[in-house]
JSON list of C-alpha atoms in Angstrom, two decimals:
[
{"chain": "A", "resi": 697, "resn": "UNK", "atom": "CA", "xyz": [-7.66, -4.30, -10.60]},
{"chain": "A", "resi": 698, "resn": "UNK", "atom": "CA", "xyz": [-5.34, -5.11, -7.77]},
{"chain": "A", "resi": 699, "resn": "UNK", "atom": "CA", "xyz": [-3.49, -8.16, -6.43]},
{"chain": "A", "resi": 700, "resn": "UNK", "atom": "CA", "xyz": [-3.96, -8.70, -2.72]},
{"chain": "A", "resi": 701, "resn": "UNK", "atom": "CA", "xyz": [-2.25, -12.19, -2.32]},
{"chain": "A", "resi": 702, "resn": "UNK", "atom": "CA", "xyz": [0.52, -13.15, -2.10]},
{"chain": "A", "resi": 703, "resn": "UNK", "atom": "CA", "xyz": [1.51, -9.59, -2.24]},
{"chain": "A", "resi": 704, "resn": "UNK", "atom": "CA", "xyz": [-0.06, -6.14, -2.78]},
{"chain": "A", "resi": 705, "resn": "UNK", "atom": "CA", "xyz": [0.24, -4.61, -6.31]},
{"chain": "A", "resi": 706, "resn": "UNK", "atom": "CA", "xyz": [-2.05, -2.22, -8.19]},
{"chain": "A", "resi": 707, "resn": "UNK", "atom": "CA", "xyz": [-2.85, -2.82, -11.85]},
{"chain": "A", "resi": 708, "resn": "UNK", "atom": "CA", "xyz": [-0.77, -6.04, -12.27]},
{"chain": "A", "resi": 709, "resn": "UNK", "atom": "CA", "xyz": [-0.04, -7.62, -15.51]},
{"chain": "A", "resi": 710, "resn": "UNK", "atom": "CA", "xyz": [-2.99, -10.01, -16.21]},
{"chain": "A", "resi": 711, "resn": "UNK", "atom": "CA", "xyz": [-1.10, -12.03, -18.79]},
{"chain": "A", "resi": 712, "resn": "UNK", "atom": "CA", "xyz": [1.85, -12.62, -16.49]},
{"chain": "A", "resi": 713, "resn": "UNK", "atom": "CA", "xyz": [-0.53, -13.12, -13.39]},
{"chain": "A", "resi": 714, "resn": "UNK", "atom": "CA", "xyz": [-1.99, -16.17, -15.20]},
{"chain": "A", "resi": 715, "resn": "UNK", "atom": "CA", "xyz": [0.99, -17.36, -17.00]},
{"chain": "A", "resi": 716, "resn": "UNK", "atom": "CA", "xyz": [1.41, -21.22, -17.40]},
{"chain": "A", "resi": 717, "resn": "UNK", "atom": "CA", "xyz": [4.10, -22.65, -15.07]},
{"chain": "A", "resi": 718, "resn": "UNK", "atom": "CA", "xyz": [6.67, -23.75, -17.70]},
{"chain": "A", "resi": 719, "resn": "UNK", "atom": "CA", "xyz": [6.23, -26.01, -20.72]},
{"chain": "A", "resi": 720, "resn": "UNK", "atom": "CA", "xyz": [4.75, -29.17, -19.01]},
{"chain": "A", "resi": 721, "resn": "UNK", "atom": "CA", "xyz": [0.94, -30.18, -20.09]},
{"chain": "A", "resi": 722, "resn": "UNK", "atom": "CA", "xyz": [-1.45, -28.27, -17.91]},
{"chain": "A", "resi": 723, "resn": "UNK", "atom": "CA", "xyz": [-5.41, -28.33, -17.47]},
{"chain": "A", "resi": 724, "resn": "UNK", "atom": "CA", "xyz": [-6.92, -25.40, -15.76]},
{"chain": "A", "resi": 725, "resn": "UNK", "atom": "CA", "xyz": [-10.56, -24.72, -15.09]},
{"chain": "A", "resi": 726, "resn": "UNK", "atom": "CA", "xyz": [-12.08, -21.46, -15.37]},
{"chain": "A", "resi": 727, "resn": "UNK", "atom": "CA", "xyz": [-15.30, -20.75, -13.76]},
{"chain": "A", "resi": 728, "resn": "UNK", "atom": "CA", "xyz": [-17.46, -17.94, -12.04]},
{"chain": "A", "resi": 729, "resn": "UNK", "atom": "CA", "xyz": [-19.60, -18.52, -9.07]},
{"chain": "A", "resi": 730, "resn": "UNK", "atom": "CA", "xyz": [-21.71, -16.86, -6.32]},
{"chain": "A", "resi": 731, "resn": "UNK", "atom": "CA", "xyz": [-20.17, -16.58, -2.70]},
{"chain": "A", "resi": 732, "resn": "UNK", "atom": "CA", "xyz": [-22.30, -19.64, -1.97]},
{"chain": "A", "resi": 733, "resn": "UNK", "atom": "CA", "xyz": [-20.88, -21.57, -4.87]},
{"chain": "A", "resi": 734, "resn": "UNK", "atom": "CA", "xyz": [-23.77, -21.23, -7.46]},
{"chain": "A", "resi": 735, "resn": "UNK", "atom": "CA", "xyz": [-22.33, -21.55, -10.88]},
{"chain": "A", "resi": 736, "resn": "UNK", "atom": "CA", "xyz": [-25.08, -19.75, -12.84]},
{"chain": "A", "resi": 737, "resn": "UNK", "atom": "CA", "xyz": [-27.80, -17.19, -12.51]},
{"chain": "A", "resi": 738, "resn": "UNK", "atom": "CA", "xyz": [-31.10, -18.11, -14.22]},
{"chain": "A", "resi": 739, "resn": "UNK", "atom": "CA", "xyz": [-29.28, -20.83, -16.33]},
{"chain": "A", "resi": 740, "resn": "UNK", "atom": "CA", "xyz": [-26.45, -18.79, -17.42]},
{"chain": "A", "resi": 741, "resn": "UNK", "atom": "CA", "xyz": [-23.01, -17.58, -16.10]},
{"chain": "A", "resi": 742, "resn": "UNK", "atom": "CA", "xyz": [-23.21, -14.20, -17.46]},
{"chain": "A", "resi": 743, "resn": "UNK", "atom": "CA", "xyz": [-25.26, -12.89, -14.67]},
{"chain": "A", "resi": 744, "resn": "UNK", "atom": "CA", "xyz": [-22.31, -13.63, -12.33]},
{"chain": "A", "resi": 745, "resn": "UNK", "atom": "CA", "xyz": [-19.75, -12.04, -14.59]},
{"chain": "A", "resi": 746, "resn": "UNK", "atom": "CA", "xyz": [-18.17, -8.37, -14.30]},
{"chain": "A", "resi": 747, "resn": "UNK", "atom": "CA", "xyz": [-16.02, -6.29, -16.35]},
{"chain": "A", "resi": 748, "resn": "UNK", "atom": "CA", "xyz": [-12.93, -7.80, -14.71]},
{"chain": "A", "resi": 749, "resn": "UNK", "atom": "CA", "xyz": [-14.09, -11.37, -15.24]},
{"chain": "A", "resi": 750, "resn": "UNK", "atom": "CA", "xyz": [-14.55, -10.69, -18.97]},
{"chain": "A", "resi": 751, "resn": "UNK", "atom": "CA", "xyz": [-10.94, -9.42, -19.07]},
{"chain": "A", "resi": 752, "resn": "UNK", "atom": "CA", "xyz": [-9.51, -12.55, -17.28]},
{"chain": "A", "resi": 753, "resn": "UNK", "atom": "CA", "xyz": [-11.59, -14.80, -19.31]},
{"chain": "A", "resi": 754, "resn": "UNK", "atom": "CA", "xyz": [-10.33, -13.11, -22.44]},
{"chain": "A", "resi": 755, "resn": "UNK", "atom": "CA", "xyz": [-6.56, -13.46, -21.41]},
{"chain": "A", "resi": 756, "resn": "UNK", "atom": "CA", "xyz": [-7.09, -17.17, -20.14]},
{"chain": "A", "resi": 757, "resn": "UNK", "atom": "CA", "xyz": [-8.54, -17.92, -23.71]},
{"chain": "A", "resi": 758, "resn": "UNK", "atom": "CA", "xyz": [-5.49, -16.20, -25.42]},
{"chain": "A", "resi": 759, "resn": "UNK", "atom": "CA", "xyz": [-3.12, -18.07, -23.62]},
{"chain": "A", "resi": 760, "resn": "UNK", "atom": "CA", "xyz": [-4.59, -21.53, -24.09]},
{"chain": "A", "resi": 761, "resn": "UNK", "atom": "CA", "xyz": [-3.76, -23.96, -26.67]},
{"chain": "A", "resi": 762, "resn": "UNK", "atom": "CA", "xyz": [-7.39, -25.27, -26.82]},
{"chain": "A", "resi": 763, "resn": "UNK", "atom": "CA", "xyz": [-10.58, -24.47, -24.97]},
{"chain": "A", "resi": 764, "resn": "UNK", "atom": "CA", "xyz": [-12.70, -27.54, -23.72]},
{"chain": "A", "resi": 765, "resn": "UNK", "atom": "CA", "xyz": [-16.42, -27.24, -22.86]},
{"chain": "A", "resi": 766, "resn": "UNK", "atom": "CA", "xyz": [-19.23, -29.78, -22.47]},
{"chain": "A", "resi": 767, "resn": "UNK", "atom": "CA", "xyz": [-21.97, -29.85, -25.16]},
{"chain": "A", "resi": 768, "resn": "UNK", "atom": "CA", "xyz": [-24.68, -28.72, -22.49]},
{"chain": "A", "resi": 769, "resn": "UNK", "atom": "CA", "xyz": [-22.57, -25.43, -21.78]},
{"chain": "A", "resi": 770, "resn": "UNK", "atom": "CA", "xyz": [-22.04, -24.88, -25.44]},
{"chain": "A", "resi": 771, "resn": "UNK", "atom": "CA", "xyz": [-25.69, -25.00, -26.18]},
{"chain": "A", "resi": 772, "resn": "UNK", "atom": "CA", "xyz": [-26.88, -22.99, -23.05]},
{"chain": "A", "resi": 773, "resn": "UNK", "atom": "CA", "xyz": [-24.09, -20.35, -23.58]},
{"chain": "A", "resi": 774, "resn": "UNK", "atom": "CA", "xyz": [-24.60, -20.30, -27.47]},
{"chain": "A", "resi": 775, "resn": "UNK", "atom": "CA", "xyz": [-20.85, -20.89, -27.98]},
{"chain": "A", "resi": 776, "resn": "UNK", "atom": "CA", "xyz": [-19.20, -19.80, -31.35]},
{"chain": "A", "resi": 777, "resn": "UNK", "atom": "CA", "xyz": [-15.85, -20.56, -32.73]},
{"chain": "A", "resi": 778, "resn": "UNK", "atom": "CA", "xyz": [-13.18, -18.42, -31.18]},
{"chain": "A", "resi": 779, "resn": "UNK", "atom": "CA", "xyz": [-11.99, -15.27, -32.95]},
{"chain": "A", "resi": 780, "resn": "UNK", "atom": "CA", "xyz": [-8.41, -13.90, -32.93]},
{"chain": "A", "resi": 781, "resn": "UNK", "atom": "CA", "xyz": [-7.98, -10.80, -30.94]},
{"chain": "A", "resi": 782, "resn": "UNK", "atom": "CA", "xyz": [-5.41, -8.05, -31.53]},
{"chain": "A", "resi": 783, "resn": "UNK", "atom": "CA", "xyz": [-4.43, -8.29, -27.87]},
{"chain": "A", "resi": 784, "resn": "UNK", "atom": "CA", "xyz": [-3.34, -11.92, -28.34]},
{"chain": "A", "resi": 785, "resn": "UNK", "atom": "CA", "xyz": [-0.83, -11.21, -30.98]},
{"chain": "A", "resi": 786, "resn": "UNK", "atom": "CA", "xyz": [2.23, -11.40, -28.88]},
{"chain": "A", "resi": 787, "resn": "UNK", "atom": "CA", "xyz": [1.01, -14.23, -26.40]},
{"chain": "A", "resi": 788, "resn": "UNK", "atom": "CA", "xyz": [0.00, -16.50, -29.43]},
{"chain": "A", "resi": 789, "resn": "UNK", "atom": "CA", "xyz": [3.10, -15.86, -31.32]},
{"chain": "A", "resi": 790, "resn": "UNK", "atom": "CA", "xyz": [4.14, -19.19, -33.32]},
{"chain": "A", "resi": 791, "resn": "UNK", "atom": "CA", "xyz": [0.70, -20.55, -32.69]},
{"chain": "A", "resi": 792, "resn": "UNK", "atom": "CA", "xyz": [-2.79, -20.22, -34.64]},
{"chain": "A", "resi": 793, "resn": "UNK", "atom": "CA", "xyz": [-4.34, -16.88, -34.20]},
{"chain": "A", "resi": 794, "resn": "UNK", "atom": "CA", "xyz": [-7.03, -18.26, -32.02]},
{"chain": "A", "resi": 795, "resn": "UNK", "atom": "CA", "xyz": [-7.28, -21.62, -30.03]},
{"chain": "A", "resi": 796, "resn": "UNK", "atom": "CA", "xyz": [-9.80, -24.34, -31.17]},
{"chain": "A", "resi": 797, "resn": "UNK", "atom": "CA", "xyz": [-12.63, -25.30, -29.19]},
{"chain": "A", "resi": 798, "resn": "UNK", "atom": "CA", "xyz": [-12.89, -28.98, -28.02]},
{"chain": "A", "resi": 799, "resn": "UNK", "atom": "CA", "xyz": [-16.52, -29.92, -27.31]},
{"chain": "A", "resi": 800, "resn": "UNK", "atom": "CA", "xyz": [-17.15, -32.82, -25.24]},
{"chain": "A", "resi": 801, "resn": "UNK", "atom": "CA", "xyz": [-20.42, -34.48, -26.49]},
{"chain": "A", "resi": 802, "resn": "UNK", "atom": "CA", "xyz": [-21.60, -38.28, -26.13]},
{"chain": "A", "resi": 803, "resn": "UNK", "atom": "CA", "xyz": [-24.70, -37.76, -28.01]},
{"chain": "A", "resi": 804, "resn": "UNK", "atom": "CA", "xyz": [-23.37, -35.14, -30.69]},
{"chain": "A", "resi": 805, "resn": "UNK", "atom": "CA", "xyz": [-26.48, -33.00, -30.32]},
{"chain": "A", "resi": 806, "resn": "UNK", "atom": "CA", "xyz": [-24.84, -30.05, -31.76]},
{"chain": "A", "resi": 807, "resn": "UNK", "atom": "CA", "xyz": [-25.86, -27.53, -34.70]},
{"chain": "A", "resi": 808, "resn": "UNK", "atom": "CA", "xyz": [-23.16, -28.84, -37.14]},
{"chain": "A", "resi": 809, "resn": "UNK", "atom": "CA", "xyz": [-23.93, -25.92, -39.50]},
{"chain": "A", "resi": 810, "resn": "UNK", "atom": "CA", "xyz": [-23.79, -23.17, -36.94]},
{"chain": "A", "resi": 811, "resn": "UNK", "atom": "CA", "xyz": [-21.26, -20.67, -35.82]},
{"chain": "A", "resi": 812, "resn": "UNK", "atom": "CA", "xyz": [-19.37, -23.23, -33.63]},
{"chain": "A", "resi": 813, "resn": "UNK", "atom": "CA", "xyz": [-17.68, -24.51, -36.79]},
{"chain": "A", "resi": 814, "resn": "UNK", "atom": "CA", "xyz": [-16.77, -21.39, -38.69]},
{"chain": "A", "resi": 815, "resn": "UNK", "atom": "CA", "xyz": [-13.65, -20.36, -36.78]},
{"chain": "A", "resi": 816, "resn": "UNK", "atom": "CA", "xyz": [-10.11, -19.83, -37.97]},
{"chain": "A", "resi": 817, "resn": "UNK", "atom": "CA", "xyz": [-9.16, -22.99, -35.84]},
{"chain": "A", "resi": 818, "resn": "UNK", "atom": "CA", "xyz": [-10.97, -26.05, -36.74]},
{"chain": "A", "resi": 819, "resn": "UNK", "atom": "CA", "xyz": [-13.19, -27.05, -33.99]},
{"chain": "A", "resi": 820, "resn": "UNK", "atom": "CA", "xyz": [-12.60, -30.42, -32.32]},
{"chain": "A", "resi": 821, "resn": "UNK", "atom": "CA", "xyz": [-15.51, -32.87, -31.23]},
{"chain": "A", "resi": 822, "resn": "UNK", "atom": "CA", "xyz": [-14.70, -35.22, -28.35]},
{"chain": "A", "resi": 823, "resn": "UNK", "atom": "CA", "xyz": [-17.09, -38.12, -28.08]},
{"chain": "A", "resi": 824, "resn": "UNK", "atom": "CA", "xyz": [-17.33, -41.92, -27.70]},
{"chain": "A", "resi": 825, "resn": "UNK", "atom": "CA", "xyz": [-17.74, -45.09, -30.00]},
{"chain": "A", "resi": 826, "resn": "UNK", "atom": "CA", "xyz": [-21.55, -45.33, -29.06]},
{"chain": "A", "resi": 827, "resn": "UNK", "atom": "CA", "xyz": [-22.17, -41.93, -30.50]},
{"chain": "A", "resi": 828, "resn": "UNK", "atom": "CA", "xyz": [-24.96, -42.14, -33.23]},
{"chain": "A", "resi": 829, "resn": "UNK", "atom": "CA", "xyz": [-23.16, -43.18, -36.50]},
{"chain": "A", "resi": 830, "resn": "UNK", "atom": "CA", "xyz": [-24.82, -40.72, -38.72]},
{"chain": "A", "resi": 831, "resn": "UNK", "atom": "CA", "xyz": [-24.01, -37.79, -36.50]},
{"chain": "A", "resi": 832, "resn": "UNK", "atom": "CA", "xyz": [-20.52, -38.89, -36.06]},
{"chain": "A", "resi": 833, "resn": "UNK", "atom": "CA", "xyz": [-19.95, -39.00, -39.89]},
{"chain": "A", "resi": 834, "resn": "UNK", "atom": "CA", "xyz": [-21.74, -35.63, -40.18]},
{"chain": "A", "resi": 835, "resn": "UNK", "atom": "CA", "xyz": [-19.48, -34.14, -37.54]},
{"chain": "A", "resi": 836, "resn": "UNK", "atom": "CA", "xyz": [-16.18, -35.50, -39.11]},
{"chain": "A", "resi": 837, "resn": "UNK", "atom": "CA", "xyz": [-17.24, -33.29, -42.16]},
{"chain": "A", "resi": 838, "resn": "UNK", "atom": "CA", "xyz": [-17.05, -30.02, -40.19]},
{"chain": "A", "resi": 839, "resn": "UNK", "atom": "CA", "xyz": [-14.82, -30.90, -37.29]},
{"chain": "A", "resi": 840, "resn": "UNK", "atom": "CA", "xyz": [-11.76, -32.86, -36.10]},
{"chain": "A", "resi": 841, "resn": "UNK", "atom": "CA", "xyz": [-13.18, -35.90, -34.11]},
{"chain": "A", "resi": 842, "resn": "UNK", "atom": "CA", "xyz": [-11.63, -37.71, -31.18]},
{"chain": "A", "resi": 843, "resn": "UNK", "atom": "CA", "xyz": [-13.41, -40.87, -30.25]},
{"chain": "A", "resi": 844, "resn": "UNK", "atom": "CA", "xyz": [-12.39, -41.65, -26.73]},
{"chain": "A", "resi": 845, "resn": "UNK", "atom": "CA", "xyz": [-14.15, -44.36, -24.81]},
{"chain": "A", "resi": 846, "resn": "UNK", "atom": "CA", "xyz": [-16.90, -46.78, -25.66]},
{"chain": "A", "resi": 847, "resn": "UNK", "atom": "CA", "xyz": [-20.38, -46.25, -24.00]},
{"chain": "A", "resi": 848, "resn": "UNK", "atom": "CA", "xyz": [-19.11, -42.74, -22.37]},
{"chain": "A", "resi": 849, "resn": "UNK", "atom": "CA", "xyz": [-16.42, -40.24, -22.96]},
{"chain": "A", "resi": 850, "resn": "UNK", "atom": "CA", "xyz": [-13.02, -41.30, -21.41]},
{"chain": "A", "resi": 851, "resn": "UNK", "atom": "CA", "xyz": [-11.67, -38.03, -20.61]},
{"chain": "A", "resi": 852, "resn": "UNK", "atom": "CA", "xyz": [-8.15, -39.30, -19.81]},
{"chain": "A", "resi": 853, "resn": "UNK", "atom": "CA", "xyz": [-7.93, -40.71, -23.35]},
{"chain": "A", "resi": 854, "resn": "UNK", "atom": "CA", "xyz": [-9.20, -37.44, -24.77]},
{"chain": "A", "resi": 855, "resn": "UNK", "atom": "CA", "xyz": [-6.83, -35.23, -22.86]},
{"chain": "A", "resi": 856, "resn": "UNK", "atom": "CA", "xyz": [-3.88, -37.53, -24.05]},
{"chain": "A", "resi": 857, "resn": "UNK", "atom": "CA", "xyz": [-5.07, -37.31, -27.61]},
{"chain": "A", "resi": 858, "resn": "UNK", "atom": "CA", "xyz": [-5.06, -33.51, -27.21]},
{"chain": "A", "resi": 859, "resn": "UNK", "atom": "CA", "xyz": [-1.59, -33.63, -25.98]},
{"chain": "A", "resi": 860, "resn": "UNK", "atom": "CA", "xyz": [-0.51, -35.61, -28.86]},
{"chain": "A", "resi": 861, "resn": "UNK", "atom": "CA", "xyz": [-1.89, -32.94, -31.11]},
{"chain": "A", "resi": 862, "resn": "UNK", "atom": "CA", "xyz": [0.40, -30.46, -29.41]},
{"chain": "A", "resi": 863, "resn": "UNK", "atom": "CA", "xyz": [-2.56, -28.95, -27.50]},
{"chain": "A", "resi": 864, "resn": "UNK", "atom": "CA", "xyz": [-1.03, -29.25, -24.12]},
{"chain": "A", "resi": 865, "resn": "UNK", "atom": "CA", "xyz": [-2.43, -26.12, -22.35]},
{"chain": "A", "resi": 866, "resn": "UNK", "atom": "CA", "xyz": [-6.06, -27.07, -22.04]},
{"chain": "A", "resi": 867, "resn": "UNK", "atom": "CA", "xyz": [-8.61, -24.41, -20.76]},
{"chain": "A", "resi": 868, "resn": "UNK", "atom": "CA", "xyz": [-11.92, -26.08, -19.53]},
{"chain": "A", "resi": 869, "resn": "UNK", "atom": "CA", "xyz": [-14.71, -23.48, -19.19]},
{"chain": "A", "resi": 870, "resn": "UNK", "atom": "CA", "xyz": [-17.28, -26.04, -17.86]},
{"chain": "A", "resi": 871, "resn": "UNK", "atom": "CA", "xyz": [-19.90, -26.83, -17.18]},
{"chain": "A", "resi": 872, "resn": "UNK", "atom": "CA", "xyz": [-19.91, -28.31, -13.63]},
{"chain": "A", "resi": 873, "resn": "UNK", "atom": "CA", "xyz": [-20.61, -31.99, -14.85]},
{"chain": "A", "resi": 874, "resn": "UNK", "atom": "CA", "xyz": [-17.53, -32.08, -16.91]},
{"chain": "A", "resi": 875, "resn": "UNK", "atom": "CA", "xyz": [-15.63, -30.21, -14.30]},
{"chain": "A", "resi": 876, "resn": "UNK", "atom": "CA", "xyz": [-16.48, -32.92, -11.89]},
{"chain": "A", "resi": 877, "resn": "UNK", "atom": "CA", "xyz": [-15.43, -35.48, -14.28]},
{"chain": "A", "resi": 878, "resn": "UNK", "atom": "CA", "xyz": [-12.06, -34.15, -14.81]},
{"chain": "A", "resi": 879, "resn": "UNK", "atom": "CA", "xyz": [-11.47, -33.74, -11.15]},
{"chain": "A", "resi": 880, "resn": "UNK", "atom": "CA", "xyz": [-12.43, -37.52, -10.46]},
{"chain": "A", "resi": 881, "resn": "UNK", "atom": "CA", "xyz": [-10.05, -38.43, -13.33]},
{"chain": "A", "resi": 882, "resn": "UNK", "atom": "CA", "xyz": [-7.26, -36.67, -11.55]},
{"chain": "A", "resi": 883, "resn": "UNK", "atom": "CA", "xyz": [-6.68, -34.37, -14.56]},
{"chain": "A", "resi": 884, "resn": "UNK", "atom": "CA", "xyz": [-7.20, -30.92, -13.01]},
{"chain": "A", "resi": 885, "resn": "UNK", "atom": "CA", "xyz": [-4.04, -28.77, -12.37]},
{"chain": "A", "resi": 886, "resn": "UNK", "atom": "CA", "xyz": [-5.56, -25.35, -11.59]},
{"chain": "A", "resi": 887, "resn": "UNK", "atom": "CA", "xyz": [-8.59, -23.63, -10.77]},
{"chain": "A", "resi": 888, "resn": "UNK", "atom": "CA", "xyz": [-9.16, -19.87, -11.83]},
{"chain": "A", "resi": 889, "resn": "UNK", "atom": "CA", "xyz": [-12.38, -18.84, -9.82]},
{"chain": "A", "resi": 890, "resn": "UNK", "atom": "CA", "xyz": [-13.97, -15.65, -10.11]},
{"chain": "A", "resi": 891, "resn": "UNK", "atom": "CA", "xyz": [-16.11, -15.07, -6.98]},
{"chain": "A", "resi": 892, "resn": "UNK", "atom": "CA", "xyz": [-19.03, -12.60, -7.45]},
{"chain": "A", "resi": 893, "resn": "UNK", "atom": "CA", "xyz": [-20.34, -10.75, -4.42]},
{"chain": "A", "resi": 894, "resn": "UNK", "atom": "CA", "xyz": [-23.78, -12.46, -4.51]},
{"chain": "A", "resi": 895, "resn": "UNK", "atom": "CA", "xyz": [-25.71, -15.04, -2.60]},
{"chain": "A", "resi": 896, "resn": "UNK", "atom": "CA", "xyz": [-28.09, -17.00, -5.00]},
{"chain": "A", "resi": 897, "resn": "UNK", "atom": "CA", "xyz": [-29.09, -20.28, -3.27]},
{"chain": "A", "resi": 898, "resn": "UNK", "atom": "CA", "xyz": [-31.63, -22.23, -5.01]},
{"chain": "A", "resi": 899, "resn": "UNK", "atom": "CA", "xyz": [-31.12, -25.07, -7.55]},
{"chain": "A", "resi": 900, "resn": "UNK", "atom": "CA", "xyz": [-27.93, -23.87, -9.44]},
{"chain": "A", "resi": 901, "resn": "UNK", "atom": "CA", "xyz": [-25.19, -26.33, -9.56]},
{"chain": "A", "resi": 902, "resn": "UNK", "atom": "CA", "xyz": [-22.04, -25.73, -7.89]},
{"chain": "A", "resi": 903, "resn": "UNK", "atom": "CA", "xyz": [-18.74, -25.25, -10.12]},
{"chain": "A", "resi": 904, "resn": "UNK", "atom": "CA", "xyz": [-18.43, -29.28, -9.69]},
{"chain": "A", "resi": 905, "resn": "UNK", "atom": "CA", "xyz": [-21.50, -31.22, -9.95]},
{"chain": "A", "resi": 906, "resn": "UNK", "atom": "CA", "xyz": [-21.51, -34.87, -10.23]},
{"chain": "A", "resi": 907, "resn": "UNK", "atom": "CA", "xyz": [-18.77, -37.50, -9.76]},
{"chain": "A", "resi": 908, "resn": "UNK", "atom": "CA", "xyz": [-17.21, -37.19, -6.25]},
{"chain": "A", "resi": 909, "resn": "UNK", "atom": "CA", "xyz": [-13.55, -36.24, -6.00]},
{"chain": "A", "resi": 910, "resn": "UNK", "atom": "CA", "xyz": [-11.28, -34.86, -3.43]},
{"chain": "A", "resi": 911, "resn": "UNK", "atom": "CA", "xyz": [-8.34, -32.61, -4.76]},
{"chain": "A", "resi": 912, "resn": "UNK", "atom": "CA", "xyz": [-6.40, -30.44, -2.45]},
{"chain": "A", "resi": 913, "resn": "UNK", "atom": "CA", "xyz": [-5.49, -27.16, -3.77]},
{"chain": "A", "resi": 914, "resn": "UNK", "atom": "CA", "xyz": [-2.97, -24.40, -2.90]},
{"chain": "A", "resi": 915, "resn": "UNK", "atom": "CA", "xyz": [-4.17, -20.83, -3.15]},
{"chain": "A", "resi": 916, "resn": "UNK", "atom": "CA", "xyz": [-1.60, -19.11, -5.45]},
{"chain": "A", "resi": 917, "resn": "UNK", "atom": "CA", "xyz": [-2.92, -15.70, -6.15]},
{"chain": "A", "resi": 918, "resn": "UNK", "atom": "CA", "xyz": [-6.11, -13.45, -5.47]},
{"chain": "A", "resi": 919, "resn": "UNK", "atom": "CA", "xyz": [-7.01, -10.45, -7.56]},
{"chain": "A", "resi": 920, "resn": "UNK", "atom": "CA", "xyz": [-9.82, -8.02, -6.64]},
{"chain": "A", "resi": 921, "resn": "UNK", "atom": "CA", "xyz": [-11.85, -5.52, -8.49]},
{"chain": "A", "resi": 922, "resn": "UNK", "atom": "CA", "xyz": [-15.06, -3.96, -7.42]},
{"chain": "A", "resi": 923, "resn": "UNK", "atom": "CA", "xyz": [-15.80, -6.60, -4.85]},
{"chain": "A", "resi": 924, "resn": "UNK", "atom": "CA", "xyz": [-15.19, -9.56, -7.25]},
{"chain": "A", "resi": 925, "resn": "UNK", "atom": "CA", "xyz": [-12.35, -11.83, -6.31]},
{"chain": "A", "resi": 926, "resn": "UNK", "atom": "CA", "xyz": [-10.22, -13.63, -8.78]},
{"chain": "A", "resi": 927, "resn": "UNK", "atom": "CA", "xyz": [-8.58, -16.60, -7.31]},
{"chain": "A", "resi": 928, "resn": "UNK", "atom": "CA", "xyz": [-6.01, -18.76, -8.72]},
{"chain": "A", "resi": 929, "resn": "UNK", "atom": "CA", "xyz": [-5.57, -22.25, -7.25]},
{"chain": "A", "resi": 930, "resn": "UNK", "atom": "CA", "xyz": [-3.32, -25.01, -8.21]},
{"chain": "A", "resi": 931, "resn": "UNK", "atom": "CA", "xyz": [-3.12, -28.63, -7.23]},
{"chain": "A", "resi": 932, "resn": "UNK", "atom": "CA", "xyz": [-1.26, -29.30, -4.13]},
{"chain": "A", "resi": 933, "resn": "UNK", "atom": "CA", "xyz": [2.06, -30.98, -4.91]},
{"chain": "A", "resi": 934, "resn": "UNK", "atom": "CA", "xyz": [3.05, -34.02, -2.71]},
{"chain": "A", "resi": 935, "resn": "UNK", "atom": "CA", "xyz": [5.73, -33.35, -0.29]}
]
């Protein structure tokens, strides 16, 4: 892997390349897409991934305080609780060995007995007051539950709750609908985008799919490996 922007460097330190900017709360999206913006291949992101993307994916998880994902992505990608990695020992010093998952789900259509709820860090479920009462009660037995919003999940309130729990560095892994909601709510500070050298077309969603938004970004860094570009954008600061 090499950095090609803003300078040239072979084999950069990946942890340093994606280090969080200071101690302020920060929400970053991490997505992979084709060159024409498709967020999945045959319904899954794995077909767009690469060895380099998997390395970056692992580092971003290790740096995060909490990993957010929408329930549809959790089901499609067959998420499990995050297990500790030896490579995270130093970057997670003073924190739990692995970050918890925060699953956003309005209807709580989740397998509450599955591997999503068996990690070293207790999974968090983010839902709303209109969630089915029986499912909500069952979820509270295996996870920490955040009720944010009435008829739908209020992501602003949910993110504020995560901050109050000391989980200020939030990594969102999608999918496209929750990305769009976060962007529309003005909550996105950073986008980490792996661009796979493929053209797909078809009906695959873009990395944001849903509510309209317009967030100006600044290109901070580009890494490259085997034709895959790893772009890091941050929200443009007002001048």
